[in-house]
Coordinates of C-alpha atoms in Angstrom, one line a residue:
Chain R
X1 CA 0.0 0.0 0.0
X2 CA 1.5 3.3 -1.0
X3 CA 1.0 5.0 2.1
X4 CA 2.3 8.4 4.2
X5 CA 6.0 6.9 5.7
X6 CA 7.4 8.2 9.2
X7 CA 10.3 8.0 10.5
X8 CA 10.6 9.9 13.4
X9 CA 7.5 11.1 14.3
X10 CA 6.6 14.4 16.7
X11 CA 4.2 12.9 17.9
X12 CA 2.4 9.6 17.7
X13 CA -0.9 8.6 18.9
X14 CA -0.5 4.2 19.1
X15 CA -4.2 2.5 18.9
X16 CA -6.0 5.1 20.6
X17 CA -10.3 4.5 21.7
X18 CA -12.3 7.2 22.5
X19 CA -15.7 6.5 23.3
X20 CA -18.7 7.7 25.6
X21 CA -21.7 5.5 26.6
X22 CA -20.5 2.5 24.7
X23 CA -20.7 4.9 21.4
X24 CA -17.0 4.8 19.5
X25 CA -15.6 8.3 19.1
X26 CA -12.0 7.5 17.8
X27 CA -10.8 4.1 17.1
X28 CA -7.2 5.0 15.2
X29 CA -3.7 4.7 15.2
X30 CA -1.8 8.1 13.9
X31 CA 1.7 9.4 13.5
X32 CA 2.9 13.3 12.8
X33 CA 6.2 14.1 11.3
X34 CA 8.0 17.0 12.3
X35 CA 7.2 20.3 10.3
X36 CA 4.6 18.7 8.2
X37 CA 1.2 20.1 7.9
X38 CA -1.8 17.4 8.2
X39 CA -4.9 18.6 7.6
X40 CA -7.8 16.5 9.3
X41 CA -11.3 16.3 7.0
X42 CA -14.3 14.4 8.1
X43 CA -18.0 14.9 7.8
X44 CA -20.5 15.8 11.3
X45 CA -19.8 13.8 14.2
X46 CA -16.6 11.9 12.6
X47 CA -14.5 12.6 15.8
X48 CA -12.2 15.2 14.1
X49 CA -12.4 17.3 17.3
X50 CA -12.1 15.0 20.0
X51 CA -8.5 13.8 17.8
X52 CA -7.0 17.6 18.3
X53 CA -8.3 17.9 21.6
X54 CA -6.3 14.3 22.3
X55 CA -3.7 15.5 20.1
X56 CA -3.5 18.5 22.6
X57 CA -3.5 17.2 25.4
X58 CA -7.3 18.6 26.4
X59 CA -8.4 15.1 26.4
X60 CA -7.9 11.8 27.5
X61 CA -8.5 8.2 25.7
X62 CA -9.8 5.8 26.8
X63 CA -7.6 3.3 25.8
X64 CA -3.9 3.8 24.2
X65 CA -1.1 5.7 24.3
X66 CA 0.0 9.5 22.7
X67 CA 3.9 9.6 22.6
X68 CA 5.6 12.4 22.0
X69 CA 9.3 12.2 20.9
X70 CA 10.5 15.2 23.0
X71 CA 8.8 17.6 25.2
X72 CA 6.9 19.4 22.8
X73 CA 5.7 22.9 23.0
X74 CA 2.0 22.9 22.0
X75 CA 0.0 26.1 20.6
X76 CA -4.0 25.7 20.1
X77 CA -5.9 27.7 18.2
X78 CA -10.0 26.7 18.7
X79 CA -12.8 26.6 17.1
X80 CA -14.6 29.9 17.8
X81 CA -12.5 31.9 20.0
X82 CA -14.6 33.8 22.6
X83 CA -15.7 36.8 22.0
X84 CA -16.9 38.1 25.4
X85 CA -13.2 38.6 27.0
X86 CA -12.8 42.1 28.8
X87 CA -9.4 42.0 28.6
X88 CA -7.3 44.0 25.7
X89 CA -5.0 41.9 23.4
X90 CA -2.0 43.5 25.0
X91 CA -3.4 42.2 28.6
X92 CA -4.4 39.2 27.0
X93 CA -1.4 38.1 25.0
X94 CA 0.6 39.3 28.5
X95 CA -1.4 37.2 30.8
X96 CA -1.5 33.6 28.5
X97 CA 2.5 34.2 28.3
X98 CA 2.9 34.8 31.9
X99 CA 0.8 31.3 32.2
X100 CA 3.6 30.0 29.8
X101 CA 6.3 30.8 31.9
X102 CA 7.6 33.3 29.2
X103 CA 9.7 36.0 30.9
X104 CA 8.4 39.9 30.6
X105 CA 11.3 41.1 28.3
X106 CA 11.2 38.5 25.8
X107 CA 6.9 38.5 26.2
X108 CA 6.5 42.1 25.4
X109 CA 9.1 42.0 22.3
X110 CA 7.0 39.0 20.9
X111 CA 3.5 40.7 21.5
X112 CA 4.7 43.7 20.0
X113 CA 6.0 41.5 16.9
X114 CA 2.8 39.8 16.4
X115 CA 1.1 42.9 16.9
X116 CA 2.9 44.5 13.6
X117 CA 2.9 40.9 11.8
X118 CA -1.2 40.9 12.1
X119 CA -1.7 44.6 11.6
X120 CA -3.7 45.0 15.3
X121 CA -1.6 47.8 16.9
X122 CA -4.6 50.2 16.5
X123 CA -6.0 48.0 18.5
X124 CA -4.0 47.1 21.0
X125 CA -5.3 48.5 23.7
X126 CA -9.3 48.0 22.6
X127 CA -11.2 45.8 24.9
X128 CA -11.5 42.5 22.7
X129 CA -15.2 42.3 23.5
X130 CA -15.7 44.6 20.2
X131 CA -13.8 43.3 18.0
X132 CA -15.2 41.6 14.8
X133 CA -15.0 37.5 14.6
X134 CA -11.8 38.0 12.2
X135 CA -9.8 40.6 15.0
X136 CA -10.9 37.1 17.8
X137 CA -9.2 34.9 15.2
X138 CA -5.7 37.0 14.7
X139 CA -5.8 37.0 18.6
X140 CA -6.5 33.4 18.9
X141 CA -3.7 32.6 16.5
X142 CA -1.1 35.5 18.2
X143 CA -1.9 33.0 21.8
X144 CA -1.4 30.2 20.1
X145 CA 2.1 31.2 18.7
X146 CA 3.8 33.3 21.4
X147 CA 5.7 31.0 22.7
X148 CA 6.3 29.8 20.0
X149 CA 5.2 26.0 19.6
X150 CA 6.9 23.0 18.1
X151 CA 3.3 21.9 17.2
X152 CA 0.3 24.1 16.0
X153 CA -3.2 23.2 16.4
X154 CA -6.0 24.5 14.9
X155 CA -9.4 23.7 14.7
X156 CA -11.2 25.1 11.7
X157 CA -9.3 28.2 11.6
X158 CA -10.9 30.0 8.5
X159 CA -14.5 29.4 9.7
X160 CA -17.0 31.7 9.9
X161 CA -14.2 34.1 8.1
X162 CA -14.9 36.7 5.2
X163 CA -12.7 36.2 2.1
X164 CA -10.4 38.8 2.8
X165 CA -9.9 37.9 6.6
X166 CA -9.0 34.0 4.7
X167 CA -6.8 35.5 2.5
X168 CA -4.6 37.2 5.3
X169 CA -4.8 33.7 7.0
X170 CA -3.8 31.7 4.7
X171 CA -0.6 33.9 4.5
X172 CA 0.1 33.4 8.0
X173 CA -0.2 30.2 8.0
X174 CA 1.9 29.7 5.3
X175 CA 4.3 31.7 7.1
X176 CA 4.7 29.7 9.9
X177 CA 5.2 26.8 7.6
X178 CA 7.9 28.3 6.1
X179 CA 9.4 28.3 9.7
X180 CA 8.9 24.7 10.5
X181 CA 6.4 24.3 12.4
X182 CA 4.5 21.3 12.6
X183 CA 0.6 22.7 11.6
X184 CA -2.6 20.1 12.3
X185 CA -5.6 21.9 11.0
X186 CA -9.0 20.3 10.8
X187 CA -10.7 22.1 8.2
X188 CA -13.3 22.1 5.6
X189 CA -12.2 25.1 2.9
X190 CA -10.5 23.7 -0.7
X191 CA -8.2 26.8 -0.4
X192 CA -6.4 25.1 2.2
X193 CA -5.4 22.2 -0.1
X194 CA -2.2 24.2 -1.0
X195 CA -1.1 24.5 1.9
X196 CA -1.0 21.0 3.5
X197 CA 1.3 18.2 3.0
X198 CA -0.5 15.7 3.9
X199 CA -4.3 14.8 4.9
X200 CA -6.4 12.2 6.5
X201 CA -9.8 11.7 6.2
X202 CA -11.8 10.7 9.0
X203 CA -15.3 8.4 8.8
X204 CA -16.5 7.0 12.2
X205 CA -13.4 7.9 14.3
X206 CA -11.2 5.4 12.2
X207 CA -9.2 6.9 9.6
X208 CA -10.6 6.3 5.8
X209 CA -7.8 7.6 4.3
X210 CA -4.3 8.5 4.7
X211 CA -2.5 10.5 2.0
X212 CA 0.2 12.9 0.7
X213 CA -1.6 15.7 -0.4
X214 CA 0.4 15.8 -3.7
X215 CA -0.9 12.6 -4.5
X216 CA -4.5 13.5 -4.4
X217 CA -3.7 16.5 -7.1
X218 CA -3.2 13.7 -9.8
X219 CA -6.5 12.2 -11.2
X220 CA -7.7 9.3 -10.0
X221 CA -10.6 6.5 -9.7
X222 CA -12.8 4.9 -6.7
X223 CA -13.6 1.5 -6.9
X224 CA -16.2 0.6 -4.2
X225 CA -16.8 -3.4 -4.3
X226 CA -18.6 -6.1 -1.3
X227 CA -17.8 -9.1 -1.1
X228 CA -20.7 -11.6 -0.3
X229 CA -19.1 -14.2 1.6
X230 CA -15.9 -13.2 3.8
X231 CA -12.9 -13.4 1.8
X232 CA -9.7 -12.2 2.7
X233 CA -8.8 -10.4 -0.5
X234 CA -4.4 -10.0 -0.9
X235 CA -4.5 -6.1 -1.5
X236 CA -0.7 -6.3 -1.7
X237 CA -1.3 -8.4 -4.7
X238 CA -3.0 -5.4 -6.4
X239 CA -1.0 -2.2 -4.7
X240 CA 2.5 -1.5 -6.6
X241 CA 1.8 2.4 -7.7
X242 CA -1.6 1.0 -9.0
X243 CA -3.8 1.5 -5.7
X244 CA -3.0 4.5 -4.1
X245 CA -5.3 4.0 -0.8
X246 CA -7.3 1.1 0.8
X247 CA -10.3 1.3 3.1
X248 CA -11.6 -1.8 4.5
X249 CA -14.4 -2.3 6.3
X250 CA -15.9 -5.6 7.2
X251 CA -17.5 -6.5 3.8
X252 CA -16.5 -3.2 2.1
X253 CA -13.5 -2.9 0.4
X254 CA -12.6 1.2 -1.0
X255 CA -9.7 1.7 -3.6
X256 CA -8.4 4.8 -4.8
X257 CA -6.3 3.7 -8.0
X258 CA -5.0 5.6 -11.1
X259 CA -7.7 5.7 -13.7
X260 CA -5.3 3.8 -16.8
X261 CA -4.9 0.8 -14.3
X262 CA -8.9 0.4 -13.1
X263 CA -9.7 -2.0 -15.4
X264 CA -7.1 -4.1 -14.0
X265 CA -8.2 -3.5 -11.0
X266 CA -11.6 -4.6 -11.1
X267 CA -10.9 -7.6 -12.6
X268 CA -8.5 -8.9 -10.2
X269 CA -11.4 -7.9 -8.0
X270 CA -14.2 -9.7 -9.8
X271 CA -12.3 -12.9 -10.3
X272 CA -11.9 -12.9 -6.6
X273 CA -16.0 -12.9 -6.1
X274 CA -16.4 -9.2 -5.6
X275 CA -19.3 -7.3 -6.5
X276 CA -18.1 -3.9 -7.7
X277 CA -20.7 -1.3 -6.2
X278 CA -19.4 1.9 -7.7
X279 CA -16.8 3.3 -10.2
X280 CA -15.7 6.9 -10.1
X281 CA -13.3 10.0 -11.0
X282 CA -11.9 10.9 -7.7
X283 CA -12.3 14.5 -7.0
X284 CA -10.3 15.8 -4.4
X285 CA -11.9 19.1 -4.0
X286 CA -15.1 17.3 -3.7
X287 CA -13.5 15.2 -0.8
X288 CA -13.0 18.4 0.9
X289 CA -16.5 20.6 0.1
X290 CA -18.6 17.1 0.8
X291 CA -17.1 17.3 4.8
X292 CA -18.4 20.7 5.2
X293 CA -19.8 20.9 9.3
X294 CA -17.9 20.7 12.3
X295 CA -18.0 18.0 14.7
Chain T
X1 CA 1.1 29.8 39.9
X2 CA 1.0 33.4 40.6
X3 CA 0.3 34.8 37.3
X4 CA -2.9 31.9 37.1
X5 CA -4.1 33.8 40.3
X6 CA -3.6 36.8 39.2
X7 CA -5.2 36.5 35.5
X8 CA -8.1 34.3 37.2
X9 CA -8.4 37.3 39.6
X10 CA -8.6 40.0 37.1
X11 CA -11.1 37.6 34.9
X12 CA -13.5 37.9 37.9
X13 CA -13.2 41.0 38.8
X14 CA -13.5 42.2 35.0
X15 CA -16.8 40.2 34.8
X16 CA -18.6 42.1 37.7
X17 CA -19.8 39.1 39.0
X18 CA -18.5 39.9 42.4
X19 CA -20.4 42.2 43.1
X20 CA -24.1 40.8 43.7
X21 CA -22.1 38.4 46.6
X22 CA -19.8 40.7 47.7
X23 CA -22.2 43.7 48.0
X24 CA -24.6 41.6 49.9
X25 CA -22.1 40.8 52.7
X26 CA -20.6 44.6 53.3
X27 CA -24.6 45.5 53.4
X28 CA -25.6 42.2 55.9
X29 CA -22.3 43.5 57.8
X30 CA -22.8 47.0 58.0
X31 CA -26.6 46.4 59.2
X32 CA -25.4 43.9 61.5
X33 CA -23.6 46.0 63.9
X34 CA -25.7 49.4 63.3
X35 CA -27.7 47.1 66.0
X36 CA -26.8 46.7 69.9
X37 CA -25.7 44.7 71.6
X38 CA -22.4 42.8 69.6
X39 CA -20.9 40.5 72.0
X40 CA -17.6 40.0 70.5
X41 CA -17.5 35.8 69.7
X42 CA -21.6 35.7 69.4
X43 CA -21.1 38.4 66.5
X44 CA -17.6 37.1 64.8
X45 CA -19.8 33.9 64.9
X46 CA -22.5 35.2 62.8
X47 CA -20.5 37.1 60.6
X48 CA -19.0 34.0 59.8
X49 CA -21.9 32.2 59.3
X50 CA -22.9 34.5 57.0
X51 CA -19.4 34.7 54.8
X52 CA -19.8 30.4 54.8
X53 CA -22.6 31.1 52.6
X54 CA -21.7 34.6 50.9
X55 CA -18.6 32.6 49.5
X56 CA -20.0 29.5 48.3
X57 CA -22.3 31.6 46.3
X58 CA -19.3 33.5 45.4
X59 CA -17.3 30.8 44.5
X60 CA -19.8 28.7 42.5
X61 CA -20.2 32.0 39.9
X62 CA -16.3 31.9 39.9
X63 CA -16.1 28.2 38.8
X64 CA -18.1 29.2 35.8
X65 CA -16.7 31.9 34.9
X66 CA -14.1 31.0 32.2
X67 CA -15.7 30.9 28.9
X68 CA -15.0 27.0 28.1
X69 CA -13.2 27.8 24.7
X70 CA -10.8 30.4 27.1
X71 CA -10.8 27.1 29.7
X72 CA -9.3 25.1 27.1
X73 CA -6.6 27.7 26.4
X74 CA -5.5 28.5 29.7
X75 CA -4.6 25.1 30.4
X76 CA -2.6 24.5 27.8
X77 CA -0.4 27.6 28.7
X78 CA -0.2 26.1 32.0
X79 CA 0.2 22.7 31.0
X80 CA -1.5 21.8 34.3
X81 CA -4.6 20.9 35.4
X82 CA -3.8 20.5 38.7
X83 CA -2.0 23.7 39.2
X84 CA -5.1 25.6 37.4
X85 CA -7.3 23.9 40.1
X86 CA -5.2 25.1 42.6
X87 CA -5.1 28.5 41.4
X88 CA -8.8 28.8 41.1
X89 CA -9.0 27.2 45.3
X90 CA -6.1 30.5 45.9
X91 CA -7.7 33.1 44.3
X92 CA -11.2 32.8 45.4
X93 CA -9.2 32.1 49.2
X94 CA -7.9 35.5 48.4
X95 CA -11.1 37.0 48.3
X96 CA -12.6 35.0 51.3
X97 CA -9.3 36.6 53.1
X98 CA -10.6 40.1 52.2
X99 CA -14.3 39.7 53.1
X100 CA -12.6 38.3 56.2
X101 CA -10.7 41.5 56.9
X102 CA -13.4 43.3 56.5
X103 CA -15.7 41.6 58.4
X104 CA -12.9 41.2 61.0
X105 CA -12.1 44.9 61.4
X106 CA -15.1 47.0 60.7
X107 CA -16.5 46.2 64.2
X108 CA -12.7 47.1 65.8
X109 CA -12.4 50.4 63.3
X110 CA -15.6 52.0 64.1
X111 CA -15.5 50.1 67.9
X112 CA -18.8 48.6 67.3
X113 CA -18.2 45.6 69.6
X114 CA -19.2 45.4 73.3
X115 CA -16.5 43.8 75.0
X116 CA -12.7 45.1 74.1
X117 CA -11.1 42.5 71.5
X118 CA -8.2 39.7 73.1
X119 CA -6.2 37.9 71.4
X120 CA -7.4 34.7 71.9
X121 CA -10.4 35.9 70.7
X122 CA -9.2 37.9 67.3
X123 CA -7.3 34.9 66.2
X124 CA -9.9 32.2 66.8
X125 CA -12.3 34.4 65.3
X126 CA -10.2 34.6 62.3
X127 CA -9.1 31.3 62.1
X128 CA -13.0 30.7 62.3
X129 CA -13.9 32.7 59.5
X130 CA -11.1 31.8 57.4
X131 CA -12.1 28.1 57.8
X132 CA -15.8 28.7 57.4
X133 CA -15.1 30.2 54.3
X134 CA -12.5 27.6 53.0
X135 CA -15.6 25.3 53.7
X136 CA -18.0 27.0 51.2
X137 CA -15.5 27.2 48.7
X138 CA -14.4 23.2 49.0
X139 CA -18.6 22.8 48.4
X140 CA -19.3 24.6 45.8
X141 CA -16.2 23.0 44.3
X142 CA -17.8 20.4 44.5
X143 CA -21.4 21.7 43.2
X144 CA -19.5 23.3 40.5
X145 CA -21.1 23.1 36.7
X146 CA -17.7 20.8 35.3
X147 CA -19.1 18.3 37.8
X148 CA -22.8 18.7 38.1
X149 CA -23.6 19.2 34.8
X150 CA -27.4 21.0 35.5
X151 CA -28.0 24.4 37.0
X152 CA -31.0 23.6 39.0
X153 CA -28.8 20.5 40.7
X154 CA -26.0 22.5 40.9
X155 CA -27.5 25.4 42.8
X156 CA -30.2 23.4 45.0
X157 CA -27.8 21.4 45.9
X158 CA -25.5 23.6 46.7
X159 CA -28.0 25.3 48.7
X160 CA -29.4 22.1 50.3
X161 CA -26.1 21.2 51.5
X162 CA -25.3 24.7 53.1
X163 CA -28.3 25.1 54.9
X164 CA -28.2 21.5 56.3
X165 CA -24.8 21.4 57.4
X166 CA -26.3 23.9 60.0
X167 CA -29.6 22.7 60.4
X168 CA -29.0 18.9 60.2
X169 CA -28.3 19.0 64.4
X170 CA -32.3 19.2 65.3
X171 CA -33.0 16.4 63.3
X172 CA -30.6 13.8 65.1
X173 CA -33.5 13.3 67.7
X174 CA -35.4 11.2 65.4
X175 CA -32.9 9.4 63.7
X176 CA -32.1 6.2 64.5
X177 CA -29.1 4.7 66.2
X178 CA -27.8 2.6 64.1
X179 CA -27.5 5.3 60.9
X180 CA -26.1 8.4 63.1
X181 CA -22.9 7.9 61.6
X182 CA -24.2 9.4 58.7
X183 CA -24.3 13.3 60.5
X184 CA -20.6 13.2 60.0
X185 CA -21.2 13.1 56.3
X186 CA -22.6 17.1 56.5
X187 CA -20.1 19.8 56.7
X188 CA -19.1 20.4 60.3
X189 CA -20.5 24.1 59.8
X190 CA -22.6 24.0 62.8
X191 CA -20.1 22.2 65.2
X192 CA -17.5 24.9 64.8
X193 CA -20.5 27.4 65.2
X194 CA -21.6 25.5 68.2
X195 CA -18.2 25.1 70.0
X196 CA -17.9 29.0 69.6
X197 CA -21.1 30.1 71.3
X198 CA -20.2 28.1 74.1
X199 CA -16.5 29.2 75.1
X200 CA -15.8 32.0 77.4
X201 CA -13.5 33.4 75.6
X202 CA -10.5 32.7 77.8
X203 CA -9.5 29.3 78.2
X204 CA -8.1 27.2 74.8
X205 CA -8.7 23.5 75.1
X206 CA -8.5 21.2 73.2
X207 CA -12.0 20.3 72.8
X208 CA -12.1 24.3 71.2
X209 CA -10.0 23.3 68.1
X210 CA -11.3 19.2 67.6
X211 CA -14.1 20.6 65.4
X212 CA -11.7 22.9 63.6
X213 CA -9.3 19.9 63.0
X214 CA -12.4 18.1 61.8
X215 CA -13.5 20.8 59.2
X216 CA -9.7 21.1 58.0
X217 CA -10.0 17.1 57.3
X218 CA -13.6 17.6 55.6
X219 CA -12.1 20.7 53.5
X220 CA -9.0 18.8 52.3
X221 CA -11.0 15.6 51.8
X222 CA -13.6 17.4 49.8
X223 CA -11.1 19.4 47.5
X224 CA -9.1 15.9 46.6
X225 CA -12.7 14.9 46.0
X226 CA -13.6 17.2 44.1
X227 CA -10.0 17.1 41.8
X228 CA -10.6 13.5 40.9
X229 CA -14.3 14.1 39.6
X230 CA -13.1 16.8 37.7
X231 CA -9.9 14.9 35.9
X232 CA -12.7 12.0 35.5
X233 CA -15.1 14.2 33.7
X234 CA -12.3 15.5 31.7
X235 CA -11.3 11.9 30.1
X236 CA -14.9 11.9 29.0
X237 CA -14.6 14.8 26.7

């Protein structure tokens, strides 16, 4: 199977559950690579959220393990950042550093970096509680990176943002990219598709699929077959550059393949008593617009 | 630590949630001693009494506080649950310490009591109202929304609690035997309130400081309790 290699891996999260009132949440194994950004997509309720918040330290499995290769500095940026805080972003950025254990010198040069980076010094000493969603977002991002981390979170940071606002985002982020740091983003919006290296998709808590991003931006094909009886079907008889990502799932069996080898594909999968289900183009914009919704 | 404290502090006091609580006990004090006669441990007693349940109330609005998004940040910056915990149990001790103060030397400043102050007297009432208050704070950590998820719950039973731990005393008549054990399950609110009407304001025994001992037990016991709910709930999110 051609699938994402690690070698040394930030951090790693071995066979991790998640569930709540015998419901499965997360049932996945998953490994991050230094300076690498993985964007996390995933349709409602696919446990995308509950993985950064485990990712991040904010919550727990319930069964196993998240290494981390080295201490790691963490930076979070959520989902909706609140909006009613009566503190200015000065006060603000001061009082989450101070938290950090950042000293006052080296805090105050910082702050009045990312102050000029995202263009707020105007603002700077305006109570946050009127400032639009866009302003909450720069601020939620200048928290996140004062430190700043080895590993970025961020959980649908362009949401809920006007086109401009994505714009001056996107640049950001691409920034800190550019300085190595290690970006997970669970998002929804194609423009981000650029700017990740890699991306899994979530269905279910388990992961559905597991890919470079570059190798989604050739065409490909979906073969969706079931097999009647329970066969155990050699996929490594079938892989060599032809399938580029397998999704199995009790009877089910996904394959994302390159469209001049399909045919060989699917007959390899009908001698072996499959019924082929669906054949398709593989979009991967559609991949992206079709897991609109948070979790 | 200290910085937690201090931004927790400034998060409270920015919300103006204070001030319903606090304004309520520098009113019930003020009135208190405009009337006659304040016998020095009967009123330290009651002002006491009344900060027990001035700071629970206090201190369950402060548990909510943080906007849960904000929650979420903060303890990553700390990278502690425990210490945020902690810092939340400080601050709001902080406050409880200056409602005590006050409490403590309005009477003395404008010499409202009857009888001049000892002491022995001064420092067992402090120690009283300190505890008392450490008391409302351990049960409304306990009451607070992380753990008791509902509003009505969380208040009524708050509440419930509060007002038993003073009351529960003229029920034990018709309790039987065998389940008594059970009254040492309430807060010892009313045994420390008890133990201070009685005393003459002279001698220290020891029987004076067991139900102070007791509460210090309960409070501790009830704080640990209250820390393993609370890193329980959080490995169901």
């Amino acid at each position: 199977m051609n699938q994402v290699i690690l070698l040394n891996p930030l951090i790693e999260l071995k066979s991790i559950k998640k569930y709540y009132k015998e419901k499965n949440i997360l049932d996945l194994s998953l490994s991050i690579n230094p300076g690498e950004s993985l964007a996390i997509l995933g349709a409602n309720g696919s446990g995308k959220s509950t993985l950064l918040r485990i990712i991040g330290g904010l919550a727990l499995p319930n069964r196993g393990k998240v290494i981390q290769s080295k201490k790691i500095e963490m930076g979070f940026v959520p989902e909706g950042f609140p909006r009613h805080l009566r503190f200015t972003p000065v006060e603000y950025l001061l009082h989450m550093g101070k938290i950090h254990g950042l000293s006052l010198p080296l805090l105050k040069t910082r702050i009045e970096e990312l102050l000029n980076l995202f263009q707020l010094q105007k603002v700077s000493r305006q109570r946050m509680d009127s400032f639009s969603k866009g302003m909450l977002q720069k601020i939620a991002i200048m928290q996140a990176i004062l430190h700043p981390p080895d590993l970025l979170i961020l959980d649908e940071p362009l949401s809920g943002l006007d086109a401009q606002s994505q714009n001056d985002f996107l640049h950001i982020l691409q920034s800190l990219k550019q300085q190595g740091m290690t970006l997970v983003l669970s998002v929804h919006e194609p423009s981000l598709l650029n700017l990740v290296d890699r991306f899994i998709v979530l269905r279910n808590g388990r992961v559905h699929m597991d890919r470079m991003a570059k190798d989604i931006r050739e065409p490909s094909m979906v073969i969706e077959a079931t097999f009647p009886q329970k066969i155990d079907i050699d996929v490594t008889a079938i892989q060599q550059g032809v399938v580029k990502n397998i999704y199995k799932e009790k009877d089910y069996l996904e394959l994302l393949v390159t469209p001049g080898n399909s045919d060989e594909v699917l007959l390899y999968l009908l001698q072996k008593g499959a019924s082929i289900r669906s054949v398709y183009y593989y979009e991967p914009l559609l991949e992206w617009t079709k897991t609109k919704g948070g979790d | 630590m200290a910085h937690l404290i201090y931004y927790y502090f400034t998060y409270y006091l920015r919300s103006y949630r204070y001030f319903p609580p606090v304004a309520t006990y520098l009113v019930f004090i003020i009135i208190f001693y405009t009337y006659r006669p304040n016998p020095t441990i009967d009123s330290y007693t009651v002002t006491a009494t009344g900060l027990y349940y001035i700071i629970a109330w206090l201190s369950l609005g402060f548990f909510a506080i943080e906007d849960s998004i904000q929650h979420q940040l903060t303890l990553i910056h700390s990278k502690s649950y425990l210490q945020n915990y902690i810092a939340k149990i400080m601050t709001l001790f902080l406050i409880a310490t200056g409602l005590t103060l006050f409490s403590f030397l309005y009477p003395i400043a404008f010499n409202l009591l009857d009888e001049p102050l000892t002491i022995k007297v001064g420092t067992l009432s402090l120690l009283h109202h300190l505890l008392v208050a450490l008391l409302g704070i351990a049960l409304a950590s306990f009451f607070q929304r992380d753990i008791v998820k509902s509003v009505i719950t969380s208040i009524g039973g708050l509440t419930l609690v509060l007002v038993a731990s003073h009351v529960y005393i003229a029920f034990t008549p018709f309790i039987p035997k065998q389940i008594d054990f059970l009254f040492y399950l309430f807060p010892p609110a009313y045994k420390m309130v008890e133990v201070l009407m009685n005393w003459n304001g002279t001698t220290l025994e020891l029987a004076l400081f067991l139900p102070f001992f007791q509460s210090a037990i309960y409070i501790a016991f009830l704080f640990l309790f209250s820390y393993f709910l609370l890193k329980r709930k959080r490995s169901l999110l």
